[in-house]
Every structure is written in C-alpha cells, then in structure tokens.
Short mmCIF file of C-alpha atoms (C1' of nucleotides) in Angstrom, two decimals:
data_model
loop_
_atom_site.label_atom_id
_atom_site.label_comp_id
_atom_site.label_asym_id
_atom_site.label_seq_id
_atom_site.Cartn_x
_atom_site.Cartn_y
_atom_site.Cartn_z
CA MET A 28 52.09 107.34 78.19
CA SER A 29 54.82 106.66 75.67
CA THR A 30 57.40 109.43 75.58
CA GLU A 31 59.45 110.66 78.49
CA ALA A 32 58.15 114.18 77.85
CA GLU A 33 54.57 112.98 78.29
CA PHE A 34 55.52 111.07 81.37
CA LEU A 35 57.06 114.13 82.94
CA ALA A 36 54.12 116.34 82.03
CA ASN A 37 51.85 113.99 83.94
CA TYR A 38 54.23 113.22 86.77
CA ASP A 39 52.81 113.69 90.21
CA ALA A 40 55.51 113.99 92.83
CA GLY A 41 53.10 112.44 95.30
CA ASP A 42 52.63 113.37 98.88
CA PHE A 43 54.82 110.92 100.74
CA GLU A 44 56.73 112.54 103.52
CA ARG A 45 60.14 113.92 102.67
CA PRO A 46 63.02 114.65 105.01
CA SER A 47 64.52 118.11 105.26
CA VAL A 48 68.03 118.37 103.87
CA ALA A 49 70.61 120.70 105.32
CA VAL A 50 74.27 121.47 104.82
CA ASP A 51 76.50 121.94 107.85
CA LEU A 52 79.99 123.32 107.47
CA ALA A 53 83.07 122.48 109.50
CA LEU A 54 85.04 125.67 108.92
CA LEU A 55 88.52 124.91 110.14
CA SER A 56 91.70 126.83 110.74
CA VAL A 57 94.98 126.03 112.43
CA PHE A 58 96.71 128.43 114.79
CA ASP A 59 98.05 128.55 118.34
CA ASP A 60 99.15 124.93 118.03
CA ALA A 61 95.61 123.64 117.65
CA VAL A 62 92.91 123.00 115.08
CA HIS A 63 90.02 125.41 115.50
CA ALA A 64 86.46 125.36 114.18
CA VAL A 65 83.88 128.09 113.82
CA LEU A 66 80.94 127.57 116.17
CA TYR A 67 77.87 129.63 116.97
CA GLN A 68 75.97 129.43 120.20
CA ARG A 69 72.34 128.68 119.36
CA ASP A 70 69.95 131.25 120.74
CA ARG A 71 66.78 129.29 120.08
CA HIS A 72 65.38 125.80 120.33
CA PRO A 73 66.25 123.11 119.63
CA ALA A 74 69.54 122.76 121.44
CA ALA A 75 69.37 126.37 122.63
CA GLY A 76 72.59 127.38 124.34
CA ARG A 77 74.57 124.65 122.68
CA TRP A 78 77.24 125.29 120.09
CA ALA A 79 76.70 124.45 116.44
CA LEU A 80 78.44 124.49 113.10
CA PRO A 81 77.17 127.06 110.63
CA GLY A 82 74.50 125.42 108.52
CA THR A 83 71.36 126.01 106.54
CA PHE A 84 68.67 124.12 104.69
CA VAL A 85 69.27 123.29 101.06
CA GLY A 86 67.14 125.39 98.73
CA ILE A 87 64.82 123.43 96.48
CA GLN A 88 66.63 124.90 93.48
CA GLU A 89 70.11 124.93 94.97
CA SER A 90 72.81 122.32 94.58
CA LEU A 91 74.63 120.95 97.62
CA ASP A 92 77.87 122.66 96.62
CA ALA A 93 76.00 125.94 96.15
CA THR A 94 74.50 125.63 99.61
CA ALA A 95 77.93 125.12 101.15
CA THR A 96 79.32 128.08 99.20
CA ARG A 97 76.38 130.19 100.39
CA ILE A 98 77.15 129.36 104.03
CA LEU A 99 80.72 130.48 103.48
CA ARG A 100 79.58 133.68 101.82
CA GLU A 101 76.74 134.62 104.17
CA ARG A 102 78.10 133.47 107.49
CA ALA A 103 81.83 133.86 107.00
CA LYS A 104 81.98 136.49 104.24
CA ILE A 105 84.66 134.60 102.39
CA GLU A 106 84.96 132.76 99.13
CA GLY A 107 87.56 131.00 97.08
CA VAL A 108 88.72 128.78 99.91
CA TYR A 109 89.25 125.04 99.98
CA LEU A 110 85.85 123.38 100.29
CA GLU A 111 84.97 119.72 100.04
CA GLN A 112 82.01 117.52 100.76
CA LEU A 113 82.65 115.37 103.82
CA TYR A 114 79.87 112.93 104.64
CA SER A 115 76.11 112.77 104.99
CA PHE A 116 74.54 112.24 108.38
CA GLY A 117 71.11 110.74 108.35
CA GLY A 118 70.48 109.17 111.72
CA LEU A 119 66.91 109.27 112.98
CA GLY A 120 67.32 111.17 116.20
CA ARG A 121 69.62 113.92 114.93
CA ASP A 122 67.17 116.79 115.18
CA PRO A 123 64.21 116.59 117.54
CA ARG A 124 62.06 118.83 115.34
CA THR A 125 61.72 116.64 112.31
CA ARG A 126 63.74 114.34 110.13
CA VAL A 127 66.79 116.24 108.96
CA ILE A 128 69.52 114.78 106.80
CA THR A 129 72.69 116.84 106.82
CA VAL A 130 75.31 116.84 104.11
CA ALA A 131 78.44 117.94 105.92
CA TYR A 132 81.18 119.93 104.18
CA TYR A 133 84.47 121.14 105.49
CA ALA A 134 86.49 124.20 104.53
CA LEU A 135 90.04 125.24 105.33
CA VAL A 136 90.96 128.87 105.83
CA ASP A 137 93.81 131.03 106.92
CA ARG A 138 92.51 132.66 110.05
CA ALA A 139 94.05 135.99 109.07
CA ARG A 140 91.52 136.14 106.24
CA CYS A 141 88.57 136.05 108.61
CA PRO A 142 89.57 137.53 111.95
CA ASP A 143 85.99 138.15 113.06
CA LEU A 144 84.84 134.54 113.05
CA GLY A 145 84.34 132.71 116.31
CA PHE A 146 86.93 129.98 116.17
CA HIS A 147 87.07 127.48 119.01
CA ARG A 148 89.87 125.14 119.87
CA LEU A 149 89.23 121.44 119.19
CA ASP A 150 90.17 118.68 121.58
CA ILE A 151 90.96 115.57 119.57
CA PRO A 152 91.09 112.61 121.95
CA TRP A 153 92.24 109.91 119.53
CA PRO A 154 95.51 109.28 117.71
CA GLY A 155 96.10 108.83 114.00
CA GLU A 156 93.02 108.24 111.93
CA THR A 157 91.20 106.29 114.59
CA GLY A 158 88.18 108.53 114.39
CA GLY A 159 85.45 109.40 116.85
CA PRO A 160 83.69 112.50 118.13
CA VAL A 161 85.66 115.69 118.67
CA ASP A 162 84.70 118.31 121.19
CA ALA A 163 85.47 122.01 121.29
CA LEU A 164 86.85 123.98 124.19
CA ASP A 165 86.20 127.49 125.39
CA ALA A 166 88.95 130.00 126.12
CA GLN A 167 89.47 128.50 129.58
CA GLY A 168 89.79 124.98 128.24
CA ALA A 169 86.35 123.80 129.38
CA PRO A 170 84.34 121.68 126.94
CA LEU A 171 81.65 123.46 124.96
CA PRO A 172 78.45 121.45 124.67
CA LEU A 173 77.86 120.83 120.99
CA ALA A 174 74.46 120.70 119.33
CA PHE A 175 73.01 117.69 117.53
CA ASP A 176 75.72 115.32 116.23
CA HIS A 177 78.17 118.09 115.44
CA ALA A 178 80.90 116.42 117.51
CA ASP A 179 80.68 113.51 115.07
CA ILE A 180 80.87 115.84 112.07
CA LEU A 181 83.97 117.50 113.49
CA GLY A 182 85.47 114.09 114.18
CA MET A 183 84.87 112.99 110.63
CA ALA A 184 86.45 116.22 109.32
CA ILE A 185 89.59 115.70 111.41
CA LYS A 186 89.85 112.10 110.30
CA ARG A 187 89.50 113.14 106.68
CA ILE A 188 92.14 115.84 106.70
CA ARG A 189 94.56 113.66 108.66
CA GLY A 190 94.21 111.08 105.94
CA LYS A 191 94.55 113.60 103.15
CA LEU A 192 97.65 115.14 104.63
CA ASP A 193 99.63 111.98 103.98
CA TYR A 194 99.47 112.39 100.24
CA THR A 195 98.16 115.89 99.61
CA PRO A 196 99.62 119.30 100.44
CA ILE A 197 96.32 120.35 101.97
CA GLY A 198 98.16 122.39 104.58
CA PHE A 199 98.68 125.22 102.07
CA GLN A 200 95.03 126.05 102.39
CA LEU A 201 95.49 127.03 106.01
CA LEU A 202 98.30 129.52 105.41
CA PRO A 203 98.62 132.89 103.74
CA GLU A 204 99.80 132.99 100.15
CA ARG A 205 103.46 133.10 101.13
CA PHE A 206 104.71 130.96 103.95
CA THR A 207 107.85 129.36 105.25
CA LEU A 208 108.51 125.65 105.26
CA ARG A 209 108.63 125.80 109.04
CA ALA A 210 105.11 127.26 109.14
CA LEU A 211 103.87 124.55 106.82
CA GLN A 212 105.44 121.87 108.95
CA THR A 213 103.86 123.31 112.07
CA VAL A 214 100.45 123.13 110.40
CA HIS A 215 101.03 119.49 109.48
CA GLU A 216 102.25 118.65 112.94
CA THR A 217 99.29 120.35 114.57
CA ILE A 218 96.76 118.49 112.45
CA LEU A 219 98.49 115.13 112.79
CA ALA A 220 99.24 115.73 116.48
CA ARG A 221 102.70 114.28 116.17
CA PRO A 222 106.16 115.67 115.45
CA LEU A 223 107.53 115.33 111.94
CA ASN A 224 111.13 114.94 110.89
CA LYS A 225 112.30 118.33 109.69
CA ASP A 226 114.77 117.07 107.10
CA SER A 227 112.49 114.62 105.39
CA PHE A 228 109.57 117.03 105.57
CA ARG A 229 111.65 119.58 103.67
CA ARG A 230 112.76 117.02 101.16
CA ARG A 231 109.25 115.69 100.61
CA MET A 232 107.76 119.13 100.15
CA LEU A 233 110.44 120.34 97.78
CA ALA A 234 110.40 117.06 95.86
CA SER A 235 106.64 117.28 95.42
CA ALA A 236 107.20 120.17 92.99
CA GLN A 237 104.15 121.86 94.40
CA LEU A 238 106.11 124.56 96.16
CA GLU A 239 107.63 127.53 94.43
CA ALA A 240 110.34 129.60 96.03
CA THR A 241 109.53 133.31 95.88
CA GLY A 242 113.06 134.54 96.48
CA GLU A 243 111.70 136.62 99.33
CA ARG A 244 112.36 135.98 103.00
CA GLU A 245 110.28 136.42 106.06
CA ASP A 246 110.76 139.66 107.96
CA SER A 247 112.33 137.72 110.59
CA ALA A 248 112.22 137.09 114.26
CA ARG A 249 115.60 137.15 115.98
CA HIS A 250 117.28 134.63 113.76
CA ARG A 251 118.11 133.86 110.18
CA PRO A 252 114.96 134.54 108.09
CA ALA A 253 113.52 131.64 106.14
CA GLU A 254 112.66 131.72 102.48
CA LEU A 255 109.01 132.28 101.61
CA TYR A 256 107.33 129.73 99.38
CA ARG A 257 104.12 129.81 97.45
CA PHE A 258 101.81 127.04 96.33
CA ALA A 259 102.54 126.12 92.72
CA ARG A 260 99.50 124.77 90.93
CA ARG A 261 100.34 121.43 89.41
CA SER A 262 101.55 122.69 86.08
CA ALA A 263 100.18 120.90 83.01
CA VAL A 264 103.52 119.25 82.36
CA MET B 8 57.95 129.41 124.83
CA SER B 9 60.65 128.64 127.35
CA THR B 10 61.53 124.96 127.41
CA GLU B 11 62.66 122.86 124.52
CA ALA B 12 59.77 120.46 125.17
CA GLU B 13 57.29 123.29 124.71
CA PHE B 14 59.05 124.48 121.64
CA LEU B 15 58.85 121.03 120.08
CA ALA B 16 55.23 120.58 120.98
CA ASN B 17 54.43 123.75 119.07
CA TYR B 18 56.88 123.21 116.24
CA ASP B 19 55.40 123.50 112.80
CA ALA B 20 57.58 121.88 110.15
CA GLY B 21 56.28 124.42 107.71
CA ASP B 22 55.37 123.84 104.14
CA PHE B 23 58.51 124.83 102.26
CA GLU B 24 59.33 122.42 99.50
CA ARG B 25 61.62 119.54 100.35
CA PRO B 26 63.76 117.48 98.01
CA SER B 27 63.37 113.74 97.75
CA VAL B 28 66.29 111.79 99.16
CA ALA B 29 67.37 108.46 97.69
CA VAL B 30 70.18 105.98 98.21
CA ASP B 31 71.89 104.47 95.17
CA LEU B 32 74.25 101.57 95.56
CA ALA B 33 77.35 100.77 93.52
CA LEU B 34 77.48 97.02 94.10
CA LEU B 35 80.89 95.98 92.87
CA SER B 36 82.71 92.74 92.28
CA VAL B 37 85.96 91.80 90.57
CA PHE B 38 86.27 88.86 88.22
CA ASP B 39 87.37 88.10 84.66
CA ASP B 40 90.13 90.71 84.97
CA ALA B 41 87.67 93.57 85.36
CA VAL B 42 85.65 95.45 87.93
CA HIS B 43 81.93 94.79 87.51
CA ALA B 44 78.87 96.58 88.84
CA VAL B 45 75.26 95.48 89.21
CA LEU B 46 72.97 97.40 86.86
CA TYR B 47 69.28 97.13 86.05
CA GLN B 48 67.72 98.27 82.82
CA ARG B 49 64.95 100.69 83.66
CA ASP B 50 61.58 99.67 82.26
CA ARG B 51 59.81 102.95 82.93
CA HIS B 52 60.31 106.67 82.66
CA PRO B 53 62.39 108.58 83.38
CA ALA B 54 65.46 107.23 81.61
CA ALA B 55 63.51 104.19 80.40
CA GLY B 56 65.80 101.72 78.68
CA ARG B 57 68.87 103.09 80.36
CA TRP B 58 70.85 101.20 82.95
CA ALA B 59 70.81 102.21 86.57
CA LEU B 60 72.32 101.31 89.92
CA PRO B 61 69.95 99.70 92.39
CA GLY B 62 68.43 102.43 94.53
CA THR B 63 65.41 103.48 96.49
CA PHE B 64 64.01 106.45 98.33
CA VAL B 65 64.94 106.88 101.96
CA GLY B 66 62.07 106.11 104.28
CA ILE B 67 61.01 108.96 106.55
CA GLN B 68 61.86 106.78 109.57
CA GLU B 69 64.86 105.04 108.06
CA SER B 70 68.51 105.98 108.46
CA LEU B 71 70.75 106.27 105.42
CA ASP B 72 72.73 103.19 106.42
CA ALA B 73 69.51 101.26 106.89
CA THR B 74 68.35 102.26 103.43
CA ALA B 75 71.57 101.01 101.89
CA THR B 76 71.32 97.75 103.83
CA ARG B 77 67.73 97.37 102.64
CA ILE B 78 68.80 97.71 99.00
CA LEU B 79 71.35 94.97 99.56
CA ARG B 80 68.77 92.76 101.21
CA GLU B 81 65.86 93.34 98.87
CA ARG B 82 67.61 93.65 95.55
CA ALA B 83 70.66 91.47 96.02
CA LYS B 84 69.49 89.11 98.78
CA ILE B 85 72.76 89.46 100.65
CA GLU B 86 73.91 90.89 103.91
CA GLY B 87 77.05 91.14 105.94
CA VAL B 88 79.15 92.50 103.11
CA TYR B 89 81.47 95.49 103.06
CA LEU B 90 79.32 98.61 102.73
CA GLU B 91 80.37 102.24 102.98
CA GLN B 92 78.88 105.61 102.26
CA LEU B 93 80.48 107.16 99.21
CA TYR B 94 79.28 110.66 98.38
CA SER B 95 76.08 112.65 98.02
CA PHE B 96 74.98 113.88 94.64
CA GLY B 97 72.75 116.90 94.67
CA GLY B 98 72.96 118.58 91.30
CA LEU B 99 69.82 120.26 90.04
CA GLY B 100 69.25 118.39 86.80
CA ARG B 101 69.87 114.88 88.08
CA ASP B 102 66.32 113.60 87.84
CA PRO B 103 63.84 115.26 85.48
CA ARG B 104 60.86 114.36 87.69
CA THR B 105 61.66 116.43 90.72
CA ARG B 106 64.56 117.41 92.90
CA VAL B 107 66.27 114.24 94.06
CA ILE B 108 69.37 114.15 96.22
CA THR B 109 71.09 110.79 96.20
CA VAL B 110 73.37 109.51 98.91
CA ALA B 111 75.55 107.00 97.10
CA TYR B 112 76.96 103.93 98.85
CA TYR B 113 79.22 101.23 97.53
CA ALA B 114 79.48 97.58 98.50
CA LEU B 115 82.04 94.94 97.68
CA VAL B 116 81.06 91.31 97.19
CA ASP B 117 82.48 88.03 96.08
CA ARG B 118 80.54 87.26 92.96
CA ALA B 119 80.24 83.60 93.94
CA ARG B 120 77.97 84.71 96.78
CA CYS B 121 75.44 86.25 94.41
CA PRO B 122 75.57 84.46 91.06
CA ASP B 123 72.15 85.69 89.96
CA LEU B 124 72.91 89.40 89.97
CA GLY B 125 73.37 91.24 86.70
CA PHE B 126 76.99 92.32 86.86
CA HIS B 127 78.33 94.43 84.00
CA ARG B 128 81.93 95.10 83.15
CA LEU B 129 83.19 98.62 83.82
CA ASP B 130 85.37 100.57 81.44
CA ILE B 131 87.61 102.89 83.45
CA PRO B 132 89.16 105.39 81.05
CA TRP B 133 91.50 107.17 83.47
CA PRO B 134 94.65 106.14 85.29
CA GLY B 135 95.38 106.20 89.00
CA GLU B 136 93.02 108.26 91.07
CA THR B 137 92.39 110.86 88.41
CA GLY B 138 88.65 110.40 88.61
CA GLY B 139 85.84 110.98 86.18
CA PRO B 140 82.79 109.14 84.89
CA VAL B 141 82.94 105.40 84.36
CA ASP B 142 80.80 103.59 81.82
CA ALA B 143 79.64 100.00 81.75
CA LEU B 144 79.88 97.59 78.83
CA ASP B 145 77.57 94.86 77.63
CA ALA B 146 78.74 91.34 76.90
CA GLN B 147 79.92 92.39 73.45
CA GLY B 148 81.94 95.28 74.80
CA ALA B 149 79.53 98.00 73.65
CA PRO B 150 78.84 100.83 76.09
CA LEU B 151 75.61 100.62 78.07
CA PRO B 152 73.81 103.95 78.35
CA LEU B 153 73.62 104.77 82.05
CA ALA B 154 70.72 106.57 83.70
CA PHE B 155 70.95 109.91 85.49
CA ASP B 156 74.47 110.61 86.80
CA HIS B 157 75.24 107.02 87.59
CA ALA B 158 78.42 107.10 85.52
CA ASP B 159 79.68 109.75 87.95
CA ILE B 160 78.69 107.63 90.95
CA LEU B 161 80.57 104.65 89.54
CA GLY B 162 83.56 106.88 88.84
CA MET B 163 83.57 108.13 92.41
CA ALA B 164 83.37 104.55 93.71
CA ILE B 165 86.35 103.45 91.62
CA LYS B 166 88.36 106.46 92.71
CA ARG B 167 87.54 105.72 96.35
CA ILE B 168 88.51 102.06 96.32
CA ARG B 169 91.68 102.77 94.36
CA GLY B 170 92.66 105.20 97.07
CA LYS B 171 91.73 102.83 99.88
CA LEU B 172 93.67 99.97 98.38
CA ASP B 173 96.93 101.77 99.04
CA TYR B 174 96.58 101.49 102.77
CA THR B 175 93.72 99.07 103.39
CA PRO B 176 93.32 95.37 102.59
CA ILE B 177 89.94 96.10 101.04
CA GLY B 178 90.55 93.40 98.42
CA PHE B 179 89.61 90.70 100.91
CA GLN B 180 86.01 91.74 100.61
CA LEU B 181 85.92 90.67 96.99
CA LEU B 182 87.16 87.15 97.57
CA PRO B 183 85.78 84.02 99.23
CA GLU B 184 86.77 83.37 102.83
CA ARG B 185 89.91 81.47 101.83
CA PHE B 186 92.05 82.73 99.02
CA THR B 187 95.57 82.59 97.70
CA LEU B 188 97.98 85.51 97.70
CA ARG B 189 98.00 85.33 93.93
CA ALA B 190 94.20 85.77 93.82
CA LEU B 191 94.47 88.74 96.17
CA GLN B 192 97.16 90.29 94.03
CA THR B 193 95.05 89.83 90.90
CA VAL B 194 92.17 91.65 92.59
CA HIS B 195 94.46 94.53 93.51
CA GLU B 196 95.93 94.67 90.03
CA THR B 197 92.50 94.64 88.43
CA ILE B 198 91.23 97.50 90.55
CA LEU B 199 94.37 99.57 90.22
CA ALA B 200 94.72 98.68 86.52
CA ARG B 201 98.45 98.26 86.82
CA PRO B 202 100.80 95.36 87.52
CA LEU B 203 102.18 94.97 91.02
CA ASN B 204 105.51 93.54 92.05
CA LYS B 205 104.84 90.02 93.27
CA ASP B 206 107.63 89.89 95.83
CA SER B 207 106.86 93.13 97.56
CA PHE B 208 103.13 92.48 97.39
CA ARG B 209 103.67 89.22 99.28
CA ARG B 210 105.92 90.92 101.78
CA ARG B 211 103.52 93.81 102.34
CA MET B 212 100.52 91.55 102.81
CA LEU B 213 102.27 89.17 105.18
CA ALA B 214 103.86 92.04 107.09
CA SER B 215 100.46 93.70 107.54
CA ALA B 216 99.56 90.90 109.96
CA GLN B 217 96.05 90.91 108.57
CA LEU B 218 96.44 87.59 106.79
CA GLU B 219 96.32 84.26 108.51
CA ALA B 220 97.65 81.12 106.89
CA THR B 221 95.13 78.29 107.04
CA GLY B 222 97.61 75.50 106.42
CA GLU B 223 95.40 74.35 103.56
CA ARG B 224 96.28 74.57 99.89
CA GLU B 225 94.22 75.27 96.82
CA ASP B 226 93.03 72.23 94.91
CA SER B 227 95.35 73.14 92.25
CA ALA B 228 95.58 73.79 88.60
CA ARG B 229 98.50 72.12 86.86
CA HIS B 230 101.21 73.45 89.09
CA ARG B 231 102.26 73.67 92.70
CA PRO B 232 99.21 74.64 94.78
CA ALA B 233 99.40 77.83 96.76
CA GLU B 234 98.62 78.17 100.43
CA LEU B 235 95.15 79.47 101.32
CA TYR B 236 94.95 82.51 103.56
CA ARG B 237 92.13 84.01 105.50
CA PHE B 238 91.48 87.56 106.62
CA ALA B 239 92.57 88.01 110.23
CA ARG B 240 90.59 90.69 112.05
CA ARG B 241 92.98 93.13 113.59
CA SER B 242 93.41 91.43 116.91
CA ALA B 243 93.16 93.63 120.00
CA VAL B 244 96.90 93.46 120.57
"C1'" DA C 9 130.30 137.61 120.02
"C1'" DT C 10 125.98 135.08 121.12
"C1'" DA C 11 121.64 133.04 120.30
"C1'" DA C 12 118.51 131.13 117.38
"C1'" DT C 13 116.77 129.13 113.48
"C1'" DA C 14 117.57 128.20 108.21
"C1'" DG C 15 119.52 125.26 105.18
"C1'" DT C 16 123.03 121.54 103.40
"C1'" DG C 17 125.59 117.20 103.38
"C1'" DT C 18 126.06 112.56 104.60
"C1'" DC C 19 125.42 108.21 107.01
"C1'" DT C 20 122.22 104.58 108.28
"C1'" DC C 21 118.18 101.92 108.04
"C1'" DT C 22 114.08 100.21 106.00
"C1'" DA C 23 111.23 98.80 102.36
"C1'" DA C 24 110.46 98.12 97.43
"C1'" DG C 25 112.03 96.20 93.07
"C1'" DA C 26 114.77 92.81 90.56
"C1'" DC C 27 116.30 88.46 90.00
"C1'" DA C 28 118.05 83.86 90.97
"C1'" DT C 29 117.08 79.55 93.16
"C1'" DT C 30 114.56 75.92 95.23
"C1'" DA C 31 109.98 73.49 96.07
"C1'" DT C 32 105.89 71.02 94.70
"C1'" DA C 33 102.15 70.12 92.17
"C1'" DT C 34 100.08 68.22 87.21
"C1'" DT C 35 100.67 66.13 82.70
"C1'" DA D 7 111.03 64.30 82.54
"C1'" DA D 8 108.80 68.65 81.37
"C1'" DT D 9 106.11 72.47 82.74
"C1'" DA D 10 104.11 75.81 85.58
"C1'" DT D 11 103.63 78.40 89.53
"C1'" DA D 12 104.74 78.80 94.76
"C1'" DA D 13 107.86 80.28 97.98
"C1'" DT D 14 112.47 81.78 99.66
"C1'" DG D 15 116.87 84.30 99.68
"C1'" DT D 16 119.79 88.05 98.38
"C1'" DC D 17 121.43 92.15 95.93
"C1'" DT D 18 120.34 96.84 94.57
"C1'" DT D 19 118.05 101.13 94.94
"C1'" DA D 20 115.13 104.93 96.80
"C1'" DG D 21 113.48 107.38 100.49
"C1'" DA D 22 113.00 108.43 105.56
"C1'" DG D 23 115.24 109.40 109.89
"C1'" DA D 24 119.24 111.01 112.41
"C1'" DC D 25 122.73 114.05 113.02
"C1'" DA D 26 126.62 117.05 112.15
"C1'" DC D 27 127.89 121.20 110.15
"C1'" DT D 28 127.54 125.75 107.84
"C1'" DA D 29 124.77 130.17 106.93
"C1'" DT D 30 122.45 134.33 108.20
"C1'" DT D 31 119.77 137.21 110.81
"C1'" DA D 32 118.83 140.15 115.44
"C1'" DT D 33 120.51 141.65 119.78
#
DNA sequence: ATAATAGTGTCTCTAAGACATTATATT
DNA sequence: AATATAATGTCTTAGAGACACTATTAT
C-alpha cells in the first residue's frame, strides 16, 4: 500500500460505534424589551411536551453550516440572516436515545421578517457575561420546561452576543434595514440588560463609520422624528 | 407507546450513516518571540508526511472535554493546563477517508513544563483579528505542509486568543507560576504581534487585581532584577 | 403653546501614551 | 563608574459620562 489513492481505495471505515451529530439553532430576536428565542413544543419522545430549539441531524454529505442554513430555510423560511457557529455540546447524558453531539448555531433576525415564528421571552438570571443556563417564559411569565440541555445552549448564545456587542455592531442584525439610533440603542440595552449613555452611544456608533445616514426620517410618534440610518458595509478603504 | 421509558426501550437508533467525530488539539506555547504549536508528522495515509495537530476520535462513551483532556494526557503527558473548546470543523472534503467532523480545542502551556514536545514556530500572515489560515515553519524557516484543514484550526486558535487577550489575562497560562511583568508583556506582544506601551501595560495589569506580588525578585541578568508576580485567582470579594 | 424626543455643545473625569527621573542590580 | 532595566511620577491626549441647551415634530 504505497500511494494515498491505493490506501483510500482499500480503506475500511470500520464498524466502531459513531455518535449522531445534530445542529441546534438558537434563533434570536429582540422586541418588547426582551430577548426572544424560537422554541417548539416537542410532540413526541424523548422530552415530549418540553420546549426545544429547532434542530436536525447533520446529513452525511452536508456541512455543518449547510445544516444550520437548512434549519433556517425549512423551519423558519428565511435566509440571508446573521448566522454563526456557537459551541458544540457533547455531554454523555444529553439525549436519552443515543449518543448525540450537537453543534449549536445562533442566528439573529428582525422579528418583522418572520412574524409566524413562535418566539418566547428569555429570562436571563445573570449579569454581564457571567454565563449560565437561560430559561424561557410563556406569555404569562411562567417558565417553560426546556428539552435536553437547550437552556445551556441559550445561555451560551446570550453570553456570546453580549461579548460581541462590546466591539461589534451586531445589533443591526436584529433591526429592519432602516432604523433610528434610539432603536439601535434599545436593542443594545435589552441584550446587555443595562442602560447605556445616550451621548456616548451616539458618538461611538457614528464614529464607527458603520452607519450611513439615509436622509430620511421616521414617520414619527408625537415628537421630533429621528433620522433613519442604514448599516454601511465596511467599505474597502 | 405512552411513557418515555417505553419509548426508549423500543427505540431503534436506525441505520442511517453517521459521521466520525474527532477532537484535534492546538497545543500552543510562546517562546523565542513566536507562538509555537505541537505538530506530529504523519507516518501513514491519509496525508502521510504532512504535519498534523494531535487528535483522536471521540469515544462513544466519552464527552468532548474528556477527549481533549485525554489527548493532553496521552500525547503530551500533562494535565491541569488551560483548555478550551475552539470551533467545530465539518466541511465535506476534510478527510478523504470518510466524513469526519472535528471539534477543535486549544490549550496553552508553559513550554518548560513539556520540554519533549515537538513545538513548531507559527507564521501568522495577518494583522489583528483578521483571521485566516496559519502555517508552521521548520527550524530553517521553511513552511511545513499541514495535514487536512489544520492550518485553518491554527488560524482560528490564534484569532481566538488574540481576541481574549484584550480583556482576559490569558497570558499567565503560558508562563511559569512566577513571572515578571516584562515576561508577561513579551508574551502579550508576541501573540498580538505588536508592541505594547510598557507604562500602561503595567498599570492595566496591576489595576486588574489579578496579579499578586510575591516579594521575590528574578535572579537577574545584568541589570536590576524585576519583582516576580503570581496569578491571583479572582478572589470571591 | 405644550409635550416629547432628536440632536448639539461643552465640561469633567478617567485611562492610555509619552517621557523624565530615580532605583538597583551586574560588569 | 558604566550600563541596563525596573519602577515611579507627571504631563498630555482621547474618549466616556453628565448635563445643559436648541431643534422639530404632533396634539
């Protein structure tokens, strides 16, 4: 067996046991002063009745990114949104059926783009980027029992975007194409769960050169209308 | 089939094809003004002759973290070092044998703790946290051909620790228990590939309250010896 | 006119960078 | 004494927070 081609022709993948690999998606949006995630109530075992992130097994000829994109397309009917790999969860007792390793992704969407999805309010019990599990609440504010380790996945997603927000304008992804600075600040404040200084927030955002004034103004409430901005892709100098 | 117990008793895992899952470890150290990684030259197909990160398949009853710890223990004979999950690589053409998904981890060590490991100098061609593949060099400065997508894994590891360094004293992990501020600064400068202001580096480190003066001094070179510091675990207030 | 929020100008405070000075070791 | 780096002190500068003031809309 000398060449790699010969090696591969004779390669026997063997019959050692392999884990199943899935992708679970934390599909997040921000509205009503809270971070929300899409959850589905499971109608079959295991964890029947509990609430779960949209997920699916990875096809044998499908990349991880493609699997995450497929969840977005098939379950949420959207594409072109912010999507990033989060973390892989491979504990032994995650799924009582069999060994399942999940590669978690998270996506950020403007809720107006997908009004039919079942978003549920998240209750984040820790400050800053402390981390820890995050539960979801029903419309009455009662905790929804989550399936598997999905509270940990949601917690990791919140921790990640809180960290990113400090140096990345990730909040754009949660708003429509045109938005006011006030709306952007509200998104940041909701995710970080703390008030931000209005003046320095404005200055930072405008100084970042990632915002582009449209010249248009919001069709206002009962006060002076704010200018609408748009995300400016980092121009190639 | 009404209870979950019954469901599980009857559950058939099915015979759909599953990918293999591996853990690869970017075992990094900083010395000689460069970041170094442990690489092994593969002596068998696939990618025979190329250089690869230490890695292994995940056992069917072994968590991802446990697999990474096992690589450290079996291949590097060390434990108790900084270890963190990095990213999962699941492209289709990664391994010509069969579908392999790799969960990459990275670890940081003081080279003095593991003098027998084959560290190789990394050549990081991009500034800041731009990202991209990272190649390794042999002792003569010639590029070492890396196996699979390991240049991408190394690139992701460098990007991650550069980002962490801005708000985390991760550099401690690469030094012996007692170290001078100058040594710590050199580690930071090497990883970030840019000079740092000595005064403000001192101030930042001392202000972080994560350093503890030992009262001892280095057994010096030909100049005033610097005070030795030690990492102070964030005390519970 | 009044209410409400948008947007600007300026002062203060903090932290980083720059630089000068003093301290302490080896040769 | 000369040299090299450690460690301290102070001035300057940049950015964040605070706050006052002006602008513009609906009612």
